[in-house]
Amino acid sequence: MSYIPPEAVAKAKEMDLLTYLKNYEPQELVHFGGNTWCTRTHDSLKISNGKWHWFSRKIGGKTALDYLIKVQGLSFTDAVEKILGQAAVSPPVLLPASKVNQPKTLLLPALSPNCSQVLAYLAGRGIHPGILNECIRRKLLFETRQYHNAMFVGYDQAGRIRYAALRGITGNYKGEATGSDKRYSFSIVENPNATSVHLFESAIDLLSYATLLKMKGQWGIPVNSNGFAATRRQEALLSLAGVFQTKRADVIPLALNRFLEEYPSIQTVHLHLDNDAVGRNAARNILNGLKDRYTVLDEPPPYGKDVNEMLQMRLRSYRQRTAYAR
């Protein structure tokens, strides 16, 4: 392995991926929208705000050096030499630096004229059709036109869509619309002075919990002419847009931080996270991070991997009992 001086390595690390591709591999760049680009070879590799992320492989980075090593498979030495060699032959035209805290541009997919396929899929997951129709009326749930994905959206206090989670109705596809801000994830809040909030890893788990409440007669009865519950539910429901394994202790998810700031009346936080290592770790972090300020109750599903699986198991058991009684 040839020796590369530290100052040369530092120089190579200065080049971001967008600058590198625009100068040396422009044929690879495809403008996705706003300030977001993808590559022709890997359309799930998005470049935005000085960073890049290859969603299908769940890897990312900031620099061209990261890209050459992680995506193109070059060795560290070869990657450094490639960047420095090209820069020596043709000095790069540097791009203007991105503005600090530049707001994300949310790029929503085209929508289907109706939600029939998404409704059928979610009903098949056990979620009550009345709750789904309520979400559609309130513009919380949509169906995309191209792949008929379910799209769950979140709004800011000004009523603007800031987040969109995508869930395939076939296979296991899960994603987010480009430019989504996780702080504004999918939620159902009817009472702005709610004193408690229930947390879930996904929108489907949230809607599954609502279905369980409806099975107990605690959801949406009665309903007025506009399709809203006549008496506001006192508890808020919030999806965290997924939770992740982290080495840092007591990490509070972005969505929860934002929610607690905007709803200062919250006193109690109910955790309904998954029964796996990631979910249990996230629950511990939230409990430890909030225990001095809130009452935090860890209430994972008593059986099943997550709230939706618990709902489906409960529905199967109910159907079996009903069939036996006949």
mmCIF file of C-alpha atoms in Angstrom:
data_model
loop_
_atom_site.group_PDB
_atom_site.id
_atom_site.type_symbol
_atom_site.label_atom_id
_atom_site.label_comp_id
_atom_site.label_asym_id
_atom_site.label_seq_id
_atom_site.Cartn_x
_atom_site.Cartn_y
_atom_site.Cartn_z
ATOM 1 C CA MET A 1 0.000 0.000 0.000
ATOM 2 C CA SER A 2 1.466 3.355 -1.013
ATOM 3 C CA TYR A 3 1.890 6.018 1.652
ATOM 4 C CA ILE A 4 -0.414 9.037 1.478
ATOM 5 C CA PRO A 5 0.525 12.043 3.614
ATOM 6 C CA PRO A 6 -2.122 13.119 6.148
ATOM 7 C CA GLU A 7 -2.459 16.510 4.502
ATOM 8 C CA ALA A 8 -3.324 14.829 1.198
ATOM 9 C CA VAL A 9 -5.989 12.709 2.903
ATOM 10 C CA ALA A 10 -7.431 15.832 4.516
ATOM 11 C CA LYS A 11 -7.517 17.524 1.107
ATOM 12 C CA ALA A 12 -9.397 14.584 -0.441
ATOM 13 C CA LYS A 13 -11.939 14.651 2.386
ATOM 14 C CA GLU A 14 -12.798 18.267 1.634
ATOM 15 C CA MET A 15 -14.645 17.368 -1.570
ATOM 16 C CA ASP A 16 -18.354 16.665 -1.156
ATOM 17 C CA LEU A 17 -20.065 14.148 -3.405
ATOM 18 C CA LEU A 18 -22.192 16.608 -5.399
ATOM 19 C CA THR A 19 -19.125 18.683 -6.297
ATOM 20 C CA TYR A 20 -17.222 15.539 -7.289
ATOM 21 C CA LEU A 21 -19.971 14.183 -9.528
ATOM 22 C CA LYS A 22 -20.721 17.531 -11.188
ATOM 23 C CA ASN A 23 -17.057 17.991 -12.033
ATOM 24 C CA TYR A 24 -15.893 14.469 -12.855
ATOM 25 C CA GLU A 25 -18.906 12.190 -13.411
ATOM 26 C CA PRO A 26 -21.722 14.520 -14.588
ATOM 27 C CA GLN A 27 -23.328 11.676 -16.551
ATOM 28 C CA GLU A 28 -24.137 10.016 -13.205
ATOM 29 C CA LEU A 29 -26.170 12.937 -11.849
ATOM 30 C CA VAL A 30 -29.952 13.062 -12.150
ATOM 31 C CA HIS A 31 -31.853 16.018 -10.693
ATOM 32 C CA PHE A 32 -34.532 14.563 -8.416
ATOM 33 C CA GLY A 33 -36.173 17.826 -7.359
ATOM 34 C CA GLY A 34 -35.429 20.918 -5.297
ATOM 35 C CA ASN A 35 -31.893 20.628 -3.980
ATOM 36 C CA THR A 36 -31.935 16.825 -4.145
ATOM 37 C CA TRP A 37 -30.084 14.673 -6.694
ATOM 38 C CA CYS A 38 -29.749 10.950 -7.282
ATOM 39 C CA THR A 39 -27.338 8.903 -9.389
ATOM 40 C CA ARG A 40 -28.195 7.228 -12.682
ATOM 41 C CA THR A 41 -26.735 3.900 -11.503
ATOM 42 C CA HIS A 42 -28.445 3.930 -8.092
ATOM 43 C CA ASP A 43 -31.740 5.834 -8.092
ATOM 44 C CA SER A 44 -32.228 5.232 -4.358
ATOM 45 C CA LEU A 45 -28.974 7.069 -3.617
ATOM 46 C CA LYS A 46 -30.039 10.629 -2.785
ATOM 47 C CA ILE A 47 -27.711 13.631 -2.426
ATOM 48 C CA SER A 48 -29.010 16.647 -0.504
ATOM 49 C CA ASN A 49 -27.755 19.387 1.826
ATOM 50 C CA GLY A 50 -24.128 18.270 1.642
ATOM 51 C CA LYS A 51 -24.879 14.641 2.525
ATOM 52 C CA TRP A 52 -25.759 11.487 0.629
ATOM 53 C CA HIS A 53 -27.709 8.388 1.609
ATOM 54 C CA TRP A 54 -28.139 5.126 -0.281
ATOM 55 C CA PHE A 55 -31.569 4.103 1.019
ATOM 56 C CA SER A 56 -31.696 0.593 -0.451
ATOM 57 C CA ARG A 57 -28.408 -0.301 1.267
ATOM 58 C CA LYS A 58 -28.927 1.856 4.382
ATOM 59 C CA ILE A 59 -25.515 3.512 4.117
ATOM 60 C CA GLY A 60 -24.493 7.114 3.665
ATOM 61 C CA GLY A 61 -21.873 9.770 4.175
ATOM 62 C CA LYS A 62 -20.824 13.316 3.391
ATOM 63 C CA THR A 63 -17.773 13.191 1.165
ATOM 64 C CA ALA A 64 -16.828 11.936 -2.267
ATOM 65 C CA LEU A 65 -14.270 9.762 -0.489
ATOM 66 C CA ASP A 66 -17.053 7.997 1.431
ATOM 67 C CA TYR A 67 -18.898 7.414 -1.855
ATOM 68 C CA LEU A 68 -15.932 5.966 -3.735
ATOM 69 C CA ILE A 69 -15.207 3.531 -0.902
ATOM 70 C CA LYS A 70 -18.748 2.520 0.142
ATOM 71 C CA VAL A 71 -20.503 2.587 -3.230
ATOM 72 C CA GLN A 72 -17.848 2.109 -5.906
ATOM 73 C CA GLY A 73 -15.829 -0.312 -3.773
ATOM 74 C CA LEU A 74 -12.426 1.398 -4.106
ATOM 75 C CA SER A 75 -9.798 0.934 -1.441
ATOM 76 C CA PHE A 76 -9.060 3.931 0.765
ATOM 77 C CA THR A 77 -5.754 4.579 -0.987
ATOM 78 C CA ASP A 78 -7.206 4.262 -4.489
ATOM 79 C CA ALA A 79 -10.105 6.536 -3.593
ATOM 80 C CA VAL A 80 -7.809 9.272 -2.265
ATOM 81 C CA GLU A 81 -5.551 8.996 -5.298
ATOM 82 C CA LYS A 82 -8.513 9.168 -7.680
ATOM 83 C CA ILE A 83 -9.848 12.355 -6.131
ATOM 84 C CA LEU A 84 -6.478 14.074 -5.938
ATOM 85 C CA GLY A 85 -5.462 12.928 -9.413
ATOM 86 C CA GLN A 86 -8.604 14.274 -11.051
ATOM 87 C CA ALA A 87 -8.378 17.513 -9.101
ATOM 88 C CA ALA A 88 -4.768 17.969 -10.235
ATOM 89 C CA VAL A 89 -5.677 17.535 -13.915
ATOM 90 C CA SER A 90 -8.874 19.593 -13.730
ATOM 91 C CA PRO A 91 -9.369 21.686 -10.563
ATOM 92 C CA PRO A 92 -13.000 21.398 -9.479
ATOM 93 C CA VAL A 93 -15.454 24.245 -9.801
ATOM 94 C CA LEU A 94 -16.629 24.537 -6.208
ATOM 95 C CA LEU A 95 -20.339 24.744 -5.543
ATOM 96 C CA PRO A 96 -21.746 27.443 -3.255
ATOM 97 C CA ALA A 97 -22.110 26.252 0.317
ATOM 98 C CA SER A 98 -25.607 25.289 1.405
ATOM 99 C CA LYS A 99 -27.334 27.758 3.694
ATOM 100 C CA VAL A 100 -27.333 26.753 7.332
ATOM 101 C CA ASN A 101 -30.688 25.392 8.485
ATOM 102 C CA GLN A 102 -32.095 25.618 4.978
ATOM 103 C CA PRO A 103 -35.659 24.261 5.158
ATOM 104 C CA LYS A 104 -36.211 20.923 3.480
ATOM 105 C CA THR A 105 -38.232 20.793 0.297
ATOM 106 C CA LEU A 106 -40.827 18.059 0.678
ATOM 107 C CA LEU A 107 -41.415 16.223 -2.597
ATOM 108 C CA LEU A 108 -44.700 14.334 -2.443
ATOM 109 C CA PRO A 109 -45.483 11.621 -4.996
ATOM 110 C CA ALA A 110 -48.464 11.916 -7.322
ATOM 111 C CA LEU A 111 -51.640 10.636 -5.710
ATOM 112 C CA SER A 112 -54.218 8.090 -6.805
ATOM 113 C CA PRO A 113 -57.760 9.472 -7.315
ATOM 114 C CA ASN A 114 -58.972 7.162 -4.548
ATOM 115 C CA CYS A 115 -57.569 5.049 -1.717
ATOM 116 C CA SER A 116 -59.296 1.765 -2.530
ATOM 117 C CA GLN A 117 -56.160 -0.410 -2.642
ATOM 118 C CA VAL A 118 -54.668 1.119 0.489
ATOM 119 C CA LEU A 119 -57.975 0.725 2.331
ATOM 120 C CA ALA A 120 -58.118 -2.958 1.383
ATOM 121 C CA TYR A 121 -54.508 -3.499 2.499
ATOM 122 C CA LEU A 122 -54.883 -1.765 5.864
ATOM 123 C CA ALA A 123 -58.235 -3.417 6.545
ATOM 124 C CA GLY A 124 -56.429 -6.707 5.882
ATOM 125 C CA ARG A 125 -53.985 -5.712 8.625
ATOM 126 C CA GLY A 126 -56.976 -5.495 10.983
ATOM 127 C CA ILE A 127 -57.448 -1.724 11.115
ATOM 128 C CA HIS A 128 -61.078 -0.652 11.385
ATOM 129 C CA PRO A 129 -62.489 0.870 8.165
ATOM 130 C CA GLY A 130 -64.176 3.668 10.139
ATOM 131 C CA ILE A 131 -60.816 4.841 11.487
ATOM 132 C CA LEU A 132 -59.264 4.660 8.018
ATOM 133 C CA ASN A 133 -62.085 6.700 6.502
ATOM 134 C CA GLU A 134 -61.664 9.250 9.288
ATOM 135 C CA CYS A 135 -57.969 9.583 8.422
ATOM 136 C CA ILE A 136 -58.790 10.054 4.734
ATOM 137 C CA ARG A 137 -61.359 12.767 5.539
ATOM 138 C CA ARG A 138 -58.782 14.568 7.662
ATOM 139 C CA LYS A 139 -56.132 14.274 4.914
ATOM 140 C CA LEU A 140 -53.824 12.133 7.046
ATOM 141 C CA LEU A 141 -53.846 9.101 4.733
ATOM 142 C CA PHE A 142 -53.402 8.927 0.940
ATOM 143 C CA GLU A 143 -52.654 6.405 -1.802
ATOM 144 C CA THR A 144 -49.833 7.111 -4.257
ATOM 145 C CA ARG A 145 -50.549 6.815 -7.959
ATOM 146 C CA GLN A 146 -47.498 4.914 -9.229
ATOM 147 C CA TYR A 147 -47.081 2.091 -6.711
ATOM 148 C CA HIS A 148 -50.307 2.479 -4.694
ATOM 149 C CA ASN A 149 -48.271 2.889 -1.517
ATOM 150 C CA ALA A 150 -50.015 4.009 1.649
ATOM 151 C CA MET A 151 -48.843 7.532 2.515
ATOM 152 C CA PHE A 152 -49.228 8.753 6.108
ATOM 153 C CA VAL A 153 -48.562 12.482 6.507
ATOM 154 C CA GLY A 154 -47.740 14.835 9.355
ATOM 155 C CA TYR A 155 -48.423 18.573 9.580
ATOM 156 C CA ASP A 156 -46.800 21.524 11.319
ATOM 157 C CA GLN A 157 -48.809 24.000 13.402
ATOM 158 C CA ALA A 158 -49.407 26.145 10.311
ATOM 159 C CA GLY A 159 -51.214 23.240 8.646
ATOM 160 C CA ARG A 160 -48.465 22.459 6.112
ATOM 161 C CA ILE A 161 -47.499 18.872 5.323
ATOM 162 C CA ARG A 162 -43.931 18.376 6.563
ATOM 163 C CA TYR A 163 -43.599 14.589 6.681
ATOM 164 C CA ALA A 164 -44.795 11.628 4.617
ATOM 165 C CA ALA A 165 -44.197 7.961 5.474
ATOM 166 C CA LEU A 166 -44.633 5.473 2.627
ATOM 167 C CA ARG A 167 -45.648 1.837 3.103
ATOM 168 C CA GLY A 168 -45.920 -0.631 0.250
ATOM 169 C CA ILE A 169 -49.093 -2.686 0.060
ATOM 170 C CA THR A 170 -47.112 -5.615 -1.383
ATOM 171 C CA GLY A 171 -43.744 -6.722 -0.070
ATOM 172 C CA ASN A 172 -41.961 -5.000 2.802
ATOM 173 C CA TYR A 173 -41.217 -1.583 1.324
ATOM 174 C CA LYS A 174 -40.997 1.210 3.896
ATOM 175 C CA GLY A 175 -39.703 4.671 3.101
ATOM 176 C CA GLU A 176 -40.238 8.405 3.330
ATOM 177 C CA ALA A 177 -40.924 11.092 0.757
ATOM 178 C CA THR A 178 -37.774 13.051 -0.055
ATOM 179 C CA GLY A 179 -37.472 16.087 2.194
ATOM 180 C CA SER A 180 -39.542 14.607 5.018
ATOM 181 C CA ASP A 181 -38.920 16.176 8.409
ATOM 182 C CA LYS A 182 -39.163 13.469 11.087
ATOM 183 C CA ARG A 183 -40.064 16.061 13.700
ATOM 184 C CA TYR A 184 -43.541 16.243 12.169
ATOM 185 C CA SER A 185 -44.401 12.568 11.934
ATOM 186 C CA PHE A 186 -47.904 11.105 11.673
ATOM 187 C CA SER A 187 -50.121 11.834 14.682
ATOM 188 C CA ILE A 188 -53.742 12.139 15.749
ATOM 189 C CA VAL A 189 -54.388 14.971 18.187
ATOM 190 C CA GLU A 190 -57.937 16.156 18.774
ATOM 191 C CA ASN A 191 -57.440 17.963 22.070
ATOM 192 C CA PRO A 192 -54.730 20.678 21.992
ATOM 193 C CA ASN A 193 -54.679 20.508 25.798
ATOM 194 C CA ALA A 194 -54.174 16.741 25.976
ATOM 195 C CA THR A 195 -52.399 15.646 29.148
ATOM 196 C CA SER A 196 -51.042 12.354 27.830
ATOM 197 C CA VAL A 197 -49.563 11.001 24.605
ATOM 198 C CA HIS A 198 -49.232 7.404 23.369
ATOM 199 C CA LEU A 199 -46.125 6.606 21.299
ATOM 200 C CA PHE A 200 -45.753 4.067 18.488
ATOM 201 C CA GLU A 201 -42.966 3.144 16.096
ATOM 202 C CA SER A 202 -45.169 3.376 12.994
ATOM 203 C CA ALA A 203 -48.420 4.836 11.723
ATOM 204 C CA ILE A 204 -49.855 1.330 11.299
ATOM 205 C CA ASP A 205 -49.183 0.545 14.960
ATOM 206 C CA LEU A 206 -50.879 3.826 15.910
ATOM 207 C CA LEU A 207 -53.979 2.977 13.869
ATOM 208 C CA SER A 208 -53.945 -0.551 15.295
ATOM 209 C CA TYR A 209 -54.082 0.892 18.806
ATOM 210 C CA ALA A 210 -56.985 3.122 17.748
ATOM 211 C CA THR A 211 -58.756 -0.002 16.469
ATOM 212 C CA LEU A 212 -58.231 -1.729 19.815
ATOM 213 C CA LEU A 213 -59.796 1.287 21.517
ATOM 214 C CA LYS A 214 -62.725 1.138 19.101
ATOM 215 C CA MET A 215 -63.214 -2.555 19.920
ATOM 216 C CA LYS A 216 -63.643 -1.443 23.543
ATOM 217 C CA GLY A 217 -66.063 1.341 22.575
ATOM 218 C CA GLN A 218 -63.549 4.094 23.318
ATOM 219 C CA TRP A 219 -62.994 5.556 19.844
ATOM 220 C CA GLY A 220 -65.089 7.838 17.659
ATOM 221 C CA ILE A 221 -68.549 7.342 19.196
ATOM 222 C CA PRO A 222 -70.638 9.355 18.464
ATOM 223 C CA VAL A 223 -69.563 11.150 15.290
ATOM 224 C CA ASN A 224 -70.915 14.488 14.072
ATOM 225 C CA SER A 225 -71.805 15.443 10.500
ATOM 226 C CA ASN A 226 -68.219 16.394 9.675
ATOM 227 C CA GLY A 227 -66.910 12.939 10.564
ATOM 228 C CA PHE A 228 -65.222 13.961 13.797
ATOM 229 C CA ALA A 229 -65.778 12.561 17.256
ATOM 230 C CA ALA A 230 -68.379 14.708 18.996
ATOM 231 C CA THR A 231 -66.393 14.520 22.233
ATOM 232 C CA ARG A 232 -62.697 15.115 21.844
ATOM 233 C CA ARG A 233 -60.421 12.287 22.894
ATOM 234 C CA GLN A 234 -58.237 13.449 25.723
ATOM 235 C CA GLU A 235 -55.154 11.426 24.751
ATOM 236 C CA ALA A 236 -52.897 12.163 21.772
ATOM 237 C CA LEU A 237 -51.381 9.474 19.526
ATOM 238 C CA LEU A 238 -47.939 9.958 17.950
ATOM 239 C CA SER A 239 -45.872 7.820 15.583
ATOM 240 C CA LEU A 240 -42.112 8.226 15.987
ATOM 241 C CA ALA A 241 -41.444 7.416 12.289
ATOM 242 C CA GLY A 242 -39.330 4.458 13.372
ATOM 243 C CA VAL A 243 -36.756 4.106 16.133
ATOM 244 C CA PHE A 244 -33.100 3.201 15.741
ATOM 245 C CA GLN A 245 -30.311 1.536 17.662
ATOM 246 C CA THR A 246 -27.960 4.135 19.102
ATOM 247 C CA LYS A 247 -24.839 4.029 21.239
ATOM 248 C CA ARG A 248 -25.827 7.263 22.978
ATOM 249 C CA ALA A 249 -27.858 6.980 26.156
ATOM 250 C CA ASP A 250 -31.224 8.584 26.881
ATOM 251 C CA VAL A 251 -31.827 9.738 23.284
ATOM 252 C CA ILE A 252 -35.249 11.299 22.754
ATOM 253 C CA PRO A 253 -36.650 10.916 19.197
ATOM 254 C CA LEU A 254 -36.979 14.123 17.166
ATOM 255 C CA ALA A 255 -40.738 13.728 16.774
ATOM 256 C CA LEU A 256 -41.246 13.403 20.518
ATOM 257 C CA ASN A 257 -39.034 16.402 21.333
ATOM 258 C CA ARG A 258 -40.988 18.595 18.940
ATOM 259 C CA PHE A 259 -44.338 17.264 20.165
ATOM 260 C CA LEU A 260 -43.585 17.945 23.831
ATOM 261 C CA GLU A 261 -42.483 21.489 22.990
ATOM 262 C CA GLU A 262 -45.699 22.206 21.076
ATOM 263 C CA TYR A 263 -48.003 20.540 23.620
ATOM 264 C CA PRO A 264 -46.821 21.747 27.048
ATOM 265 C CA SER A 265 -49.944 20.304 28.732
ATOM 266 C CA ILE A 266 -48.581 16.746 28.322
ATOM 267 C CA GLN A 267 -47.849 15.130 31.674
ATOM 268 C CA THR A 268 -47.819 11.398 30.890
ATOM 269 C CA VAL A 269 -46.063 9.508 28.084
ATOM 270 C CA HIS A 270 -47.197 5.958 27.249
ATOM 271 C CA LEU A 271 -44.665 3.822 25.345
ATOM 272 C CA HIS A 272 -46.080 1.151 23.010
ATOM 273 C CA LEU A 273 -42.845 0.303 21.187
ATOM 274 C CA ASP A 274 -41.958 -3.044 19.630
ATOM 275 C CA ASN A 275 -40.990 -6.186 21.513
ATOM 276 C CA ASP A 276 -37.541 -6.421 19.896
ATOM 277 C CA ALA A 277 -34.065 -5.263 20.915
ATOM 278 C CA VAL A 278 -34.339 -1.940 19.080
ATOM 279 C CA GLY A 279 -37.765 -1.159 20.486
ATOM 280 C CA ARG A 280 -36.817 -2.099 24.038
ATOM 281 C CA ASN A 281 -33.630 -0.001 23.832
ATOM 282 C CA ALA A 282 -35.571 3.007 22.525
ATOM 283 C CA ALA A 283 -38.105 2.635 25.336
ATOM 284 C CA ARG A 284 -35.334 2.630 27.946
ATOM 285 C CA ASN A 285 -33.762 5.719 26.417
ATOM 286 C CA ILE A 286 -37.045 7.629 26.383
ATOM 287 C CA LEU A 287 -37.918 6.535 29.920
ATOM 288 C CA ASN A 288 -34.519 7.557 31.276
ATOM 289 C CA GLY A 289 -34.434 10.773 29.279
ATOM 290 C CA LEU A 290 -37.877 11.974 30.397
ATOM 291 C CA LYS A 291 -38.356 10.458 33.849
ATOM 292 C CA ASP A 292 -37.406 13.674 35.680
ATOM 293 C CA ARG A 293 -39.995 15.745 33.764
ATOM 294 C CA TYR A 294 -42.867 13.377 32.887
ATOM 295 C CA THR A 295 -44.626 10.269 34.081
ATOM 296 C CA VAL A 296 -43.386 7.668 31.573
ATOM 297 C CA LEU A 297 -45.160 4.301 31.367
ATOM 298 C CA ASP A 298 -43.561 1.465 29.393
ATOM 299 C CA GLU A 299 -46.503 -0.480 27.946
ATOM 300 C CA PRO A 300 -45.279 -2.763 25.140
ATOM 301 C CA PRO A 301 -47.728 -5.181 23.533
ATOM 302 C CA PRO A 302 -48.331 -8.047 25.994
ATOM 303 C CA TYR A 303 -47.929 -10.489 23.078
ATOM 304 C CA GLY A 304 -46.849 -10.266 19.456
ATOM 305 C CA LYS A 305 -43.944 -8.327 17.994
ATOM 306 C CA ASP A 306 -45.771 -4.996 17.764
ATOM 307 C CA VAL A 307 -49.195 -3.438 18.262
ATOM 308 C CA ASN A 308 -50.418 -4.446 14.804
ATOM 309 C CA GLU A 309 -49.419 -8.073 15.318
ATOM 310 C CA MET A 310 -51.162 -8.046 18.682
ATOM 311 C CA LEU A 311 -54.312 -6.659 17.022
ATOM 312 C CA GLN A 312 -54.272 -9.367 14.348
ATOM 313 C CA MET A 313 -53.788 -12.094 16.953
ATOM 314 C CA ARG A 314 -56.681 -10.714 18.982
ATOM 315 C CA LEU A 315 -58.949 -10.581 15.927
ATOM 316 C CA ARG A 316 -58.077 -14.178 14.980
ATOM 317 C CA SER A 317 -58.864 -15.303 18.500
ATOM 318 C CA TYR A 318 -62.189 -13.450 18.417
ATOM 319 C CA ARG A 319 -63.153 -15.031 15.086
ATOM 320 C CA GLN A 320 -62.255 -18.499 16.355
ATOM 321 C CA ARG A 321 -64.378 -18.029 19.486
ATOM 322 C CA THR A 322 -67.276 -16.722 17.407
ATOM 323 C CA ALA A 323 -67.068 -19.660 14.990
ATOM 324 C CA TYR A 324 -66.931 -22.124 17.920
ATOM 325 C CA ALA A 325 -69.960 -20.498 19.538
ATOM 326 C CA ARG A 326 -71.963 -21.018 16.375
#
